[in-house]
Amino acid sequence: MTLKRRLYRGRDVRRAQNITELRAMAAARLPNFCLEYLEGGADDELTLHRNRASYDAIAFTPRTLVDVSVRDPGCTLFGQRIEMPAVIAPTGFNGLLAHEGDLALAHAARDAGIPMCQSMVSTVALERVAETGVRHWMQIYPFKDRENLAGIVRRAEAAGSEAIVVTTDVPMLGNREWDRRNYRAPMKLDVANLINVALRPKWWWDVLVPHGMPHFRNLGDILPPGQDDARNAATFLSRQMDPSLNWQDVQWLRELWPRKLILKGIVRPDDALRARALGVDALVITNHGGRQLDSCVAPIEVLPEIRAAVGPDMTLIVDSGLRRGGDFVKARALGADAAMSGRATLYGLAAGGRAGVAHALAILRAEIDRTLGLLGCPALTDLGPDWVSGAGATRGV
């Protein structure tokens, strides 16, 4: 008898072999509306699928007869060593996946020796996350209320945050239809989803009981009084997105913030050059994980063009679509200093809290290390474009 292939869906995160298996475990634990929020993309989800397909289209060109008995998957980022070329990406509403999920992400990132970028719409105060000792970056949305935005920037400075990461690709929210289908009215679940929630007691005992609906702990001065929980704040926050955001706002933030300033949402070489001219320290090349503009280019496709435009000295981080350690190696070979992981680590969080995030990062690090060995490349820092072939490797060259 031939056994059918199937993914492990139990509770022991240590049994997960890869990120896909952690996703299956997360799907078994989360209510449908949480999983849909985590996974969904904009419109027809063409960008979402392109992100993965672009990595799949890149092939390695390994060398042979190379001594790879000692390997180093680490590198430096802003002059400090990280143990693998990864940063935990900023993601909001993480308290809906696990209680105080942002703290779990921070502890796991610290232990793995990589930075964490905390979302402005996270559900744990930035001061508490920074206190974990992780290399803390703070992401901000340039909301219309600039005075209160400046207050968050000053809080990050006081907390010792290494960088401010400005999200530039959300002048308005993308059209995430599959996410919206779960609700009969804004933030009011339909009957089918309410029943689905009732069938996930482990989730609601962790997330809702006795803590109640998670709150936005970094937005108290922006939200109306008593409206800082995830249910009540969503509509208000969508109205705070500022379609007038422009390069003058970047200049304002550069003058306000004394440390590393990172722009997140760049996919064009001309925008990258303008950012460099304004004194921006680094760019995150991203299409927001396929959640904003559909039919957008994949970041890994345009990475070589942007690297060629800005030169070797500007820090570039690529985001969107990474699921395997080999994807991080491909990104590094094509010119990225590091890559951000959003969904991959959130699957670990949803599957098993802090232990799940730690296991997700351990999986990625082991895959990076193994990929380097099989490539015949002992050190991550030795990688270059000649180690890969395919669409992503040749675009713009």
GROMACS .gro file of C-alpha atoms in nm:
model
  397
    1MET     CA    1   0.000   0.000   0.000
    2THR     CA    2   0.129   0.345  -0.096
    3LEU     CA    3   0.078   0.609   0.169
    4LYS     CA    4  -0.056   0.941   0.049
    5ARG     CA    5   0.166   1.242   0.107
    6ARG     CA    6   0.026   1.472   0.369
    7LEU     CA    7   0.149   1.762   0.579
    8TYR     CA    8   0.172   1.738   0.956
    9ARG     CA    9  -0.110   1.933   1.124
   10GLY     CA   10  -0.054   1.845   1.488
   11ARG     CA   11   0.055   2.073   1.771
   12ASP     CA   12   0.426   2.000   1.805
   13VAL     CA   13   0.598   2.271   1.598
   14ARG     CA   14   0.926   2.083   1.619
   15ARG     CA   15   0.783   1.826   1.378
   16ALA     CA   16   0.734   2.083   1.102
   17GLN     CA   17   0.982   2.015   0.822
   18ASN     CA   18   0.941   2.348   0.642
   19ILE     CA   19   0.745   2.674   0.634
   20THR     CA   20   0.465   2.511   0.432
   21GLU     CA   21   0.411   2.263   0.713
   22LEU     CA   22   0.401   2.543   0.970
   23ARG     CA   23   0.138   2.708   0.751
   24ALA     CA   24  -0.072   2.391   0.764
   25MET     CA   25  -0.045   2.389   1.143
   26ALA     CA   26  -0.142   2.755   1.157
   27ALA     CA   27  -0.443   2.690   0.934
   28ALA     CA   28  -0.561   2.416   1.169
   29ARG     CA   29  -0.548   2.653   1.468
   30LEU     CA   30  -0.660   2.990   1.330
   31PRO     CA   31  -1.016   3.097   1.254
   32ASN     CA   32  -1.077   3.145   0.884
   33PHE     CA   33  -1.091   3.527   0.904
   34CYS     CA   34  -0.745   3.541   1.067
   35LEU     CA   35  -0.590   3.307   0.811
   36GLU     CA   36  -0.750   3.501   0.526
   37TYR     CA   37  -0.613   3.829   0.663
   38LEU     CA   38  -0.268   3.674   0.692
   39GLU     CA   39  -0.261   3.513   0.348
   40GLY     CA   40  -0.475   3.725   0.120
   41GLY     CA   41  -0.365   3.952  -0.163
   42ALA     CA   42  -0.520   4.231  -0.365
   43ASP     CA   43  -0.780   4.184  -0.639
   44ASP     CA   44  -0.705   3.868  -0.841
   45GLU     CA   45  -0.390   3.805  -0.635
   46LEU     CA   46  -0.171   3.814  -0.945
   47THR     CA   47   0.104   4.000  -0.757
   48LEU     CA   48   0.082   3.755  -0.470
   49HIS     CA   49   0.141   3.459  -0.701
   50ARG     CA   50   0.403   3.642  -0.910
   51ASN     CA   51   0.613   3.694  -0.600
   52ARG     CA   52   0.649   3.318  -0.554
   53ALA     CA   53   0.677   3.237  -0.924
   54SER     CA   54   0.964   3.483  -0.962
   55TYR     CA   55   1.174   3.300  -0.704
   56ASP     CA   56   1.084   2.966  -0.862
   57ALA     CA   57   1.209   3.093  -1.199
   58ILE     CA   58   1.560   3.153  -1.065
   59ALA     CA   59   1.795   2.855  -1.076
   60PHE     CA   60   2.126   2.804  -0.901
   61THR     CA   61   2.455   2.739  -1.084
   62PRO     CA   62   2.654   2.543  -0.825
   63ARG     CA   63   3.028   2.493  -0.820
   64THR     CA   64   3.175   2.156  -0.738
   65LEU     CA   65   3.486   2.022  -0.566
   66VAL     CA   66   3.485   2.311  -0.318
   67ASP     CA   67   3.564   2.259   0.050
   68VAL     CA   68   3.238   2.347   0.228
   69SER     CA   69   3.315   2.173   0.556
   70VAL     CA   70   3.292   2.512   0.728
   71ARG     CA   71   3.013   2.750   0.619
   72ASP     CA   72   2.905   3.095   0.731
   73PRO     CA   73   2.546   3.204   0.654
   74GLY     CA   74   2.594   3.537   0.835
   75CYS     CA   75   2.670   3.885   0.706
   76THR     CA   76   2.667   4.245   0.825
   77LEU     CA   77   2.381   4.494   0.819
   78PHE     CA   78   2.453   4.856   0.906
   79GLY     CA   79   2.797   4.749   1.020
   80GLN     CA   80   2.678   4.485   1.267
   81ARG     CA   81   2.676   4.109   1.218
   82ILE     CA   82   2.352   3.920   1.167
   83GLU     CA   83   2.352   3.541   1.181
   84MET     CA   84   2.163   3.503   0.854
   85PRO     CA   85   2.053   3.755   0.588
   86ALA     CA   86   1.704   3.799   0.735
   87VAL     CA   87   1.492   4.061   0.910
   88ILE     CA   88   1.147   3.996   1.054
   89ALA     CA   89   0.915   4.216   0.849
   90PRO     CA   90   0.664   4.459   1.002
   91THR     CA   91   0.319   4.303   1.027
   92GLY     CA   92   0.010   4.438   1.199
   93PHE     CA   93  -0.264   4.280   1.411
   94ASN     CA   94  -0.029   4.007   1.534
   95GLY     CA   95  -0.222   3.989   1.858
   96LEU     CA   96  -0.495   3.817   1.657
   97LEU     CA   97  -0.258   3.530   1.578
   98ALA     CA   98  -0.121   3.473   1.929
   99HIS     CA   99  -0.133   3.663   2.257
  100GLU     CA  100   0.127   3.942   2.246
  101GLY     CA  101   0.255   3.801   1.922
  102ASP     CA  102   0.496   4.090   1.865
  103LEU     CA  103   0.687   3.998   2.180
  104ALA     CA  104   0.717   3.639   2.059
  105LEU     CA  105   0.856   3.762   1.727
  106ALA     CA  106   1.103   3.991   1.905
  107HIS     CA  107   1.233   3.724   2.142
  108ALA     CA  108   1.279   3.476   1.857
  109ALA     CA  109   1.455   3.734   1.638
  110ARG     CA  110   1.688   3.831   1.923
  111ASP     CA  111   1.777   3.468   1.990
  112ALA     CA  112   1.838   3.409   1.618
  113GLY     CA  113   2.067   3.711   1.593
  114ILE     CA  114   1.861   3.912   1.344
  115PRO     CA  115   1.666   4.242   1.360
  116MET     CA  116   1.291   4.277   1.395
  117CYS     CA  117   1.089   4.555   1.237
  118GLN     CA  118   0.777   4.627   1.445
  119SER     CA  119   0.461   4.753   1.279
  120MET     CA  120   0.303   5.080   1.383
  121VAL     CA  121  -0.026   4.889   1.399
  122SER     CA  122   0.112   4.618   1.624
  123THR     CA  123  -0.067   4.526   1.943
  124VAL     CA  124   0.226   4.558   2.186
  125ALA     CA  125   0.381   4.892   2.284
  126LEU     CA  126   0.705   4.960   2.101
  127GLU     CA  127   0.886   5.020   2.431
  128ARG     CA  128   0.810   4.666   2.549
  129VAL     CA  129   0.934   4.517   2.223
  130ALA     CA  130   1.253   4.724   2.228
  131GLU     CA  131   1.317   4.614   2.588
  132THR     CA  132   1.361   4.252   2.472
  133GLY     CA  133   1.709   4.342   2.347
  134VAL     CA  134   1.629   4.270   1.982
  135ARG     CA  135   1.775   4.500   1.717
  136HIS     CA  136   1.457   4.703   1.702
  137TRP     CA  137   1.333   4.884   1.393
  138MET     CA  138   1.005   5.077   1.403
  139GLN     CA  139   0.780   5.091   1.097
  140ILE     CA  140   0.548   5.388   1.051
  141TYR     CA  141   0.262   5.477   0.821
  142PRO     CA  142   0.268   5.849   0.743
  143PHE     CA  143  -0.084   5.911   0.872
  144LYS     CA  144  -0.252   6.247   0.812
  145ASP     CA  145  -0.194   6.349   1.174
  146ARG     CA  146   0.173   6.447   1.146
  147GLU     CA  147   0.200   6.578   1.503
  148ASN     CA  148   0.106   6.245   1.657
  149LEU     CA  149   0.323   6.066   1.401
  150ALA     CA  150   0.618   6.271   1.521
  151GLY     CA  151   0.531   6.156   1.873
  152ILE     CA  152   0.571   5.792   1.771
  153VAL     CA  153   0.905   5.872   1.609
  154ARG     CA  154   1.024   6.037   1.930
  155ARG     CA  155   0.908   5.736   2.132
  156ALA     CA  156   1.113   5.510   1.905
  157GLU     CA  157   1.417   5.731   1.955
  158ALA     CA  158   1.374   5.721   2.333
  159ALA     CA  159   1.332   5.341   2.323
  160GLY     CA  160   1.663   5.302   2.140
  161SER     CA  161   1.525   5.186   1.804
  162GLU     CA  162   1.796   5.144   1.544
  163ALA     CA  163   1.586   5.251   1.247
  164ILE     CA  164   1.259   5.405   1.135
  165VAL     CA  165   1.104   5.223   0.839
  166VAL     CA  166   0.860   5.438   0.641
  167THR     CA  167   0.599   5.247   0.445
  168THR     CA  168   0.545   5.439   0.121
  169ASP     CA  169   0.317   5.210  -0.079
  170VAL     CA  170  -0.008   5.257   0.116
  171PRO     CA  171  -0.152   5.595   0.012
  172MET     CA  172  -0.476   5.397   0.033
  173LEU     CA  173  -0.556   5.038   0.124
  174GLY     CA  174  -0.545   4.770  -0.143
  175ASN     CA  175  -0.858   4.582  -0.243
  176ARG     CA  176  -0.838   4.252  -0.052
  177GLU     CA  177  -1.165   4.095  -0.161
  178TRP     CA  178  -1.120   3.755   0.000
  179ASP     CA  179  -1.054   3.921   0.332
  180ARG     CA  180  -1.366   4.139   0.302
  181ARG     CA  181  -1.588   3.842   0.221
  182ASN     CA  182  -1.563   3.726   0.582
  183TYR     CA  183  -1.765   4.024   0.708
  184ARG     CA  184  -2.132   4.122   0.681
  185ALA     CA  185  -2.035   4.480   0.778
  186PRO     CA  186  -1.698   4.643   0.858
  187MET     CA  187  -1.529   4.428   1.125
  188LYS     CA  188  -1.851   4.231   1.189
  189LEU     CA  189  -1.807   3.867   1.098
  190ASP     CA  190  -2.077   3.685   0.906
  191VAL     CA  191  -2.255   3.385   1.056
  192ALA     CA  192  -2.032   3.125   0.890
  193ASN     CA  193  -1.719   3.289   1.030
  194LEU     CA  194  -1.871   3.324   1.377
  195ILE     CA  195  -1.936   2.951   1.376
  196ASN     CA  196  -1.582   2.894   1.254
  197VAL     CA  197  -1.446   3.100   1.544
  198ALA     CA  198  -1.654   2.897   1.789
  199LEU     CA  199  -1.486   2.582   1.655
  200ARG     CA  200  -1.139   2.716   1.741
  201PRO     CA  201  -1.143   2.716   2.125
  202LYS     CA  202  -0.763   2.703   2.160
  203TRP     CA  203  -0.739   3.022   1.957
  204TRP     CA  204  -0.999   3.220   2.150
  205TRP     CA  205  -0.869   3.103   2.489
  206ASP     CA  206  -0.525   3.232   2.388
  207VAL     CA  207  -0.627   3.553   2.209
  208LEU     CA  208  -0.962   3.664   2.354
  209VAL     CA  209  -0.993   3.507   2.700
  210PRO     CA  210  -0.914   3.662   2.942
  211HIS     CA  211  -0.731   3.936   2.752
  212GLY     CA  212  -1.015   4.057   2.529
  213MET     CA  213  -0.977   4.198   2.180
  214PRO     CA  214  -0.615   4.309   2.117
  215HIS     CA  215  -0.548   4.684   2.130
  216PHE     CA  216  -0.324   4.910   1.922
  217ARG     CA  217  -0.074   5.007   2.189
  218ASN     CA  218   0.119   5.253   1.972
  219LEU     CA  219  -0.173   5.463   1.850
  220GLY     CA  220  -0.338   5.594   2.166
  221ASP     CA  221  -0.288   5.958   2.069
  222ILE     CA  222  -0.419   5.909   1.715
  223LEU     CA  223  -0.731   5.700   1.777
  224PRO     CA  224  -1.053   5.836   1.928
  225PRO     CA  225  -1.091   5.771   2.304
  226GLY     CA  226  -1.188   5.411   2.375
  227GLN     CA  227  -1.145   5.309   2.010
  228ASP     CA  228  -0.800   5.150   2.022
  229ASP     CA  229  -0.907   4.784   1.994
  230ALA     CA  230  -0.868   4.594   1.668
  231ARG     CA  231  -1.241   4.584   1.597
  232ASN     CA  232  -1.318   4.953   1.643
  233ALA     CA  233  -0.998   5.104   1.508
  234ALA     CA  234  -0.979   4.942   1.163
  235THR     CA  235  -1.218   5.176   0.984
  236PHE     CA  236  -1.070   5.486   1.145
  237LEU     CA  237  -0.716   5.382   1.054
  238SER     CA  238  -0.809   5.328   0.690
  239ARG     CA  239  -0.923   5.692   0.679
  240GLN     CA  240  -0.588   5.804   0.821
  241MET     CA  241  -0.394   5.679   0.518
  242ASP     CA  242  -0.259   5.987   0.343
  243PRO     CA  243  -0.281   5.995  -0.039
  244SER     CA  244  -0.087   6.324  -0.037
  245LEU     CA  245   0.231   6.154   0.089
  246ASN     CA  246   0.529   6.274  -0.114
  247TRP     CA  247   0.906   6.326  -0.109
  248GLN     CA  248   0.877   6.638   0.108
  249ASP     CA  249   0.744   6.414   0.385
  250VAL     CA  250   1.053   6.197   0.350
  251GLN     CA  251   1.267   6.508   0.388
  252TRP     CA  252   1.069   6.604   0.701
  253LEU     CA  253   1.131   6.260   0.852
  254ARG     CA  254   1.499   6.273   0.760
  255GLU     CA  255   1.531   6.597   0.956
  256LEU     CA  256   1.329   6.458   1.249
  257TRP     CA  257   1.498   6.118   1.282
  258PRO     CA  258   1.873   6.104   1.367
  259ARG     CA  259   1.938   5.732   1.306
  260LYS     CA  260   1.889   5.493   1.015
  261LEU     CA  261   1.601   5.592   0.786
  262ILE     CA  262   1.461   5.318   0.561
  263LEU     CA  263   1.198   5.355   0.289
  264LYS     CA  264   0.978   5.051   0.232
  265GLY     CA  265   0.784   5.019  -0.092
  266ILE     CA  266   1.041   5.100  -0.363
  267VAL     CA  267   1.033   4.904  -0.692
  268ARG     CA  268   1.178   5.160  -0.938
  269PRO     CA  269   1.541   5.264  -0.989
  270ASP     CA  270   1.449   5.633  -1.027
  271ASP     CA  271   1.270   5.631  -0.691
  272ALA     CA  272   1.570   5.457  -0.537
  273LEU     CA  273   1.802   5.728  -0.667
  274ARG     CA  274   1.577   6.003  -0.533
  275ALA     CA  275   1.570   5.837  -0.191
  276ARG     CA  276   1.949   5.816  -0.186
  277ALA     CA  277   1.974   6.186  -0.275
  278LEU     CA  278   1.757   6.273   0.027
  279GLY     CA  279   1.989   6.089   0.264
  280VAL     CA  280   1.783   5.772   0.308
  281ASP     CA  281   2.004   5.497   0.448
  282ALA     CA  282   1.834   5.188   0.306
  283LEU     CA  283   1.547   5.068   0.090
  284VAL     CA  284   1.308   4.778   0.125
  285ILE     CA  285   1.222   4.666  -0.227
  286THR     CA  286   0.870   4.532  -0.190
  287ASN     CA  287   0.519   4.523  -0.332
  288HIS     CA  288   0.371   4.483   0.017
  289GLY     CA  289   0.347   4.107  -0.016
  290GLY     CA  290   0.097   4.137  -0.301
  291ARG     CA  291  -0.155   4.313  -0.077
  292GLN     CA  292  -0.165   4.654  -0.247
  293LEU     CA  293  -0.133   4.694  -0.625
  294ASP     CA  294  -0.224   4.389  -0.831
  295SER     CA  295  -0.021   4.310  -1.144
  296CYS     CA  296   0.284   4.471  -0.984
  297VAL     CA  297   0.639   4.361  -1.056
  298ALA     CA  298   0.796   4.122  -0.809
  299PRO     CA  299   1.074   4.276  -0.597
  300ILE     CA  300   1.328   4.007  -0.686
  301GLU     CA  301   1.274   4.090  -1.055
  302VAL     CA  302   1.376   4.454  -1.017
  303LEU     CA  303   1.645   4.405  -0.752
  304PRO     CA  304   1.936   4.386  -1.001
  305GLU     CA  305   1.824   4.708  -1.174
  306ILE     CA  306   1.798   4.896  -0.846
  307ARG     CA  307   2.135   4.766  -0.727
  308ALA     CA  308   2.294   4.879  -1.052
  309ALA     CA  309   2.135   5.224  -1.013
  310VAL     CA  310   2.232   5.298  -0.652
  311GLY     CA  311   2.569   5.126  -0.652
  312PRO     CA  312   2.723   4.891  -0.396
  313ASP     CA  313   2.715   5.119  -0.093
  314MET     CA  314   2.341   5.166  -0.032
  315THR     CA  315   2.172   4.901   0.183
  316LEU     CA  316   1.903   4.710  -0.006
  317ILE     CA  317   1.659   4.471   0.156
  318VAL     CA  318   1.416   4.268  -0.053
  319ASP     CA  319   1.072   4.159   0.067
  320SER     CA  320   0.767   3.963  -0.055
  321GLY     CA  321   0.736   3.597  -0.146
  322LEU     CA  322   1.023   3.435   0.044
  323ARG     CA  323   0.936   3.090   0.182
  324ARG     CA  324   1.260   2.890   0.168
  325GLY     CA  325   1.613   2.953   0.282
  326GLY     CA  326   1.716   2.921  -0.081
  327ASP     CA  327   1.507   3.231  -0.157
  328PHE     CA  328   1.724   3.433   0.082
  329VAL     CA  329   2.034   3.301  -0.093
  330LYS     CA  330   1.892   3.402  -0.432
  331ALA     CA  331   1.815   3.750  -0.301
  332ARG     CA  332   2.166   3.788  -0.166
  333ALA     CA  333   2.318   3.670  -0.494
  334LEU     CA  334   2.117   3.926  -0.690
  335GLY     CA  335   2.231   4.221  -0.482
  336ALA     CA  336   2.029   4.235  -0.160
  337ASP     CA  337   2.208   4.287   0.169
  338ALA     CA  338   1.929   4.094   0.342
  339ALA     CA  339   1.565   3.995   0.297
  340MET     CA  340   1.254   4.046   0.507
  341SER     CA  341   1.025   3.763   0.612
  342GLY     CA  342   0.664   3.839   0.698
  343ARG     CA  343   0.428   3.549   0.639
  344ALA     CA  344   0.693   3.281   0.694
  345THR     CA  345   0.750   3.381   1.056
  346LEU     CA  346   0.381   3.454   1.113
  347TYR     CA  347   0.297   3.095   1.021
  348GLY     CA  348   0.531   2.991   1.298
  349LEU     CA  349   0.370   3.240   1.537
  350ALA     CA  350   0.019   3.117   1.458
  351ALA     CA  351   0.125   2.754   1.481
  352GLY     CA  352   0.307   2.772   1.813
  353GLY     CA  353   0.376   3.119   1.951
  354ARG     CA  354   0.738   3.202   2.036
  355ALA     CA  355   0.848   2.841   1.988
  356GLY     CA  356   0.685   2.841   1.645
  357VAL     CA  357   0.866   3.158   1.536
  358ALA     CA  358   1.196   3.020   1.667
  359HIS     CA  359   1.140   2.700   1.470
  360ALA     CA  360   1.053   2.893   1.154
  361LEU     CA  361   1.378   3.088   1.181
  362ALA     CA  362   1.574   2.771   1.256
  363ILE     CA  363   1.427   2.608   0.945
  364LEU     CA  364   1.525   2.905   0.729
  365ARG     CA  365   1.876   2.921   0.871
  366ALA     CA  366   1.929   2.547   0.817
  367GLU     CA  367   1.805   2.580   0.458
  368ILE     CA  368   2.036   2.876   0.394
  369ASP     CA  369   2.330   2.683   0.536
  370ARG     CA  370   2.248   2.370   0.336
  371THR     CA  371   2.199   2.571   0.016
  372LEU     CA  372   2.541   2.731   0.057
  373GLY     CA  373   2.700   2.391   0.105
  374LEU     CA  374   2.534   2.241  -0.200
  375LEU     CA  375   2.620   2.550  -0.404
  376GLY     CA  376   2.987   2.509  -0.324
  377CYS     CA  377   2.988   2.852  -0.158
  378PRO     CA  378   3.134   2.843   0.195
  379ALA     CA  379   3.039   3.202   0.285
  380LEU     CA  380   2.723   3.395   0.214
  381THR     CA  381   2.933   3.702   0.149
  382ASP     CA  382   3.095   3.531  -0.151
  383LEU     CA  383   2.768   3.523  -0.344
  384GLY     CA  384   2.714   3.721  -0.662
  385PRO     CA  385   2.501   3.714  -0.980
  386ASP     CA  386   2.711   3.435  -1.132
  387TRP     CA  387   2.567   3.190  -0.877
  388VAL     CA  388   2.216   3.210  -1.027
  389SER     CA  389   2.044   3.195  -1.362
  390GLY     CA  390   1.693   3.275  -1.480
  391ALA     CA  391   1.442   3.557  -1.520
  392GLY     CA  392   1.521   3.734  -1.196
  393ALA     CA  393   1.893   3.709  -1.259
  394THR     CA  394   1.889   3.862  -1.604
  395ARG     CA  395   1.621   4.133  -1.590
  396GLY     CA  396   1.769   4.475  -1.650
  397VAL     CA  397   2.122   4.349  -1.714
   0.00000   0.00000   0.00000
